[in-house]
XYZ file of C-alpha atoms in Angstrom:
155
model
C -30.937 -31.685 5.166
C -29.515 -28.847 7.798
C -26.099 -30.951 8.046
C -25.550 -30.631 4.415
C -26.350 -26.705 4.671
C -24.257 -25.909 7.493
C -21.273 -27.885 5.889
C -21.799 -25.692 2.878
C -21.703 -22.625 4.946
C -18.563 -23.866 6.629
C -16.555 -24.453 3.392
C -17.740 -20.955 1.592
C -15.510 -18.898 3.882
C -12.442 -21.195 3.116
C -13.273 -20.903 -0.583
C -13.883 -17.179 -0.668
C -10.130 -16.620 1.124
C -8.636 -19.147 -1.241
C -10.261 -16.991 -4.127
C -9.237 -13.557 -2.560
C -5.595 -14.931 -2.239
C -5.587 -16.100 -5.892
C -7.133 -12.487 -7.132
C -4.312 -10.803 -4.886
C -1.655 -12.964 -6.785
C -3.284 -12.094 -9.819
C -3.115 -8.441 -9.566
C 0.275 -8.334 -7.840
C 1.422 -9.898 -11.522
C -0.763 -7.149 -12.764
C 0.782 -4.570 -10.634
C 4.224 -5.988 -11.539
C 3.714 -5.273 -15.097
C 2.296 -1.838 -14.638
C 5.403 -0.785 -12.600
C 7.831 -2.511 -14.752
C 10.063 0.853 -15.266
C 9.994 1.115 -11.596
C 11.039 -2.668 -10.534
C 14.631 -2.023 -12.309
C 15.269 0.883 -9.963
C 13.102 -0.241 -6.887
C 15.328 1.205 -4.494
C 16.330 4.263 -6.351
C 13.445 5.367 -8.454
C 9.937 6.651 -7.467
C 6.821 6.779 -9.636
C 5.905 9.959 -11.559
C 7.090 13.567 -10.865
C 7.265 14.962 -6.947
C 4.059 14.831 -4.937
C 2.576 13.728 -1.321
C 4.667 10.371 -1.312
C 8.154 12.121 -2.521
C 7.508 14.639 0.318
C 6.749 11.945 2.783
C 9.947 10.311 1.741
C 11.987 13.651 2.348
C 10.281 13.891 5.889
C 11.429 10.278 6.638
C 14.812 11.367 5.459
C 14.921 14.244 7.280
C 14.022 12.774 10.548
C 16.225 10.056 10.221
C 19.309 12.640 9.486
C 18.616 14.239 12.474
C 18.753 11.259 14.470
C 14.817 10.847 15.141
C 12.042 8.872 13.845
C 8.947 10.541 12.254
C 7.149 9.626 15.690
C 9.858 11.483 17.591
C 10.581 14.192 15.254
C 9.600 17.661 16.517
C 11.680 20.282 14.351
C 12.966 20.293 10.712
C 16.510 21.722 11.245
C 17.036 21.168 7.368
C 14.146 23.287 6.182
C 13.847 26.878 6.151
C 17.262 27.294 7.849
C 18.551 28.288 9.950
C 15.531 28.104 12.392
C 14.166 25.390 10.856
C 10.222 24.651 10.976
C 8.144 22.579 13.758
C 6.683 18.975 12.908
C 3.909 17.469 14.554
C 4.143 13.937 15.822
C 0.431 13.699 15.542
C 0.482 13.587 11.932
C 3.014 10.733 11.965
C 0.346 9.117 14.434
C -2.266 9.559 12.089
C -0.667 8.548 9.088
C 0.907 5.734 10.909
C 1.025 3.010 7.856
C 3.957 4.529 6.327
C 6.411 5.853 9.555
C 5.555 2.264 10.717
C 6.351 0.302 7.800
C 9.926 2.743 7.437
C 10.828 1.580 10.762
C 10.631 -2.062 10.196
C 11.707 -2.160 5.953
C 13.951 0.663 5.645
C 16.932 -1.295 7.103
C 16.201 -4.200 4.413
C 14.696 -1.865 1.428
C 15.535 1.739 2.018
C 13.229 4.395 2.195
C 12.449 4.525 -1.547
C 12.246 0.702 -1.630
C 9.703 0.839 1.497
C 7.724 3.570 -0.529
C 7.511 1.090 -3.504
C 6.281 -1.787 -1.512
C 3.535 0.059 -0.145
C 2.607 1.690 -3.654
C 2.401 -1.874 -5.226
C 0.579 -3.290 -2.065
C -1.782 -0.386 -2.288
C -3.165 -1.330 -6.158
C -3.415 -4.666 -5.225
C -5.078 -4.175 -1.792
C -7.392 -1.733 -3.997
C -8.086 -4.353 -6.386
C -8.649 -7.314 -4.202
C -11.118 -5.119 -2.160
C -13.177 -4.059 -5.227
C -13.273 -7.599 -6.430
C -14.463 -8.788 -3.002
C -17.071 -6.010 -3.045
C -18.391 -6.771 -6.799
C -18.735 -10.253 -5.872
C -20.477 -9.501 -2.770
C -22.787 -7.343 -4.982
C -23.478 -10.721 -7.022
C -21.575 -10.173 -9.911
C -19.622 -13.121 -11.269
C -15.726 -13.652 -11.197
C -14.758 -12.151 -14.579
C -17.040 -8.720 -14.309
C -15.723 -8.573 -10.648
C -12.162 -9.029 -11.984
C -12.428 -6.526 -14.895
C -14.157 -4.018 -12.229
C -11.490 -4.502 -9.737
C -8.770 -3.355 -12.571
C -10.381 -0.629 -13.606
C -10.781 0.349 -9.825
C -7.348 -0.271 -9.116
C -5.419 0.726 -12.501
C -7.402 3.444 -13.893
C -4.627 5.960 -14.580
């Protein structure tokens, strides 16, 4: 009896991981449908109006234009001319996901493409995390899918 119970416990994480990968694939398709206008100009279009995201893109562009990365950039010479404005490297370190992704993905996707990849992954990661939470709380797969969809795509 204990051997069967132990074997069931060992298989459960593998099944759960497989289910989460399937859910991630499902929500990747949903995010692609939701963001269809963005997909046509993936490397040239941003979703919505100017916001913190486009400001982050501007900072990455300005750092590159000055021969720096956002991790080494200390003065924005392109703003408030002629004196520029000081920039804190601590902000880039604290907000490390996007600056690190820019270093890796920007040569292939460009600044805007990199931002859009992170945007899509943010929707998918939010949905998968909510699905896992709702399932862990005892909801079935369909209510968990609905709750994950509502949490991630509530715009």
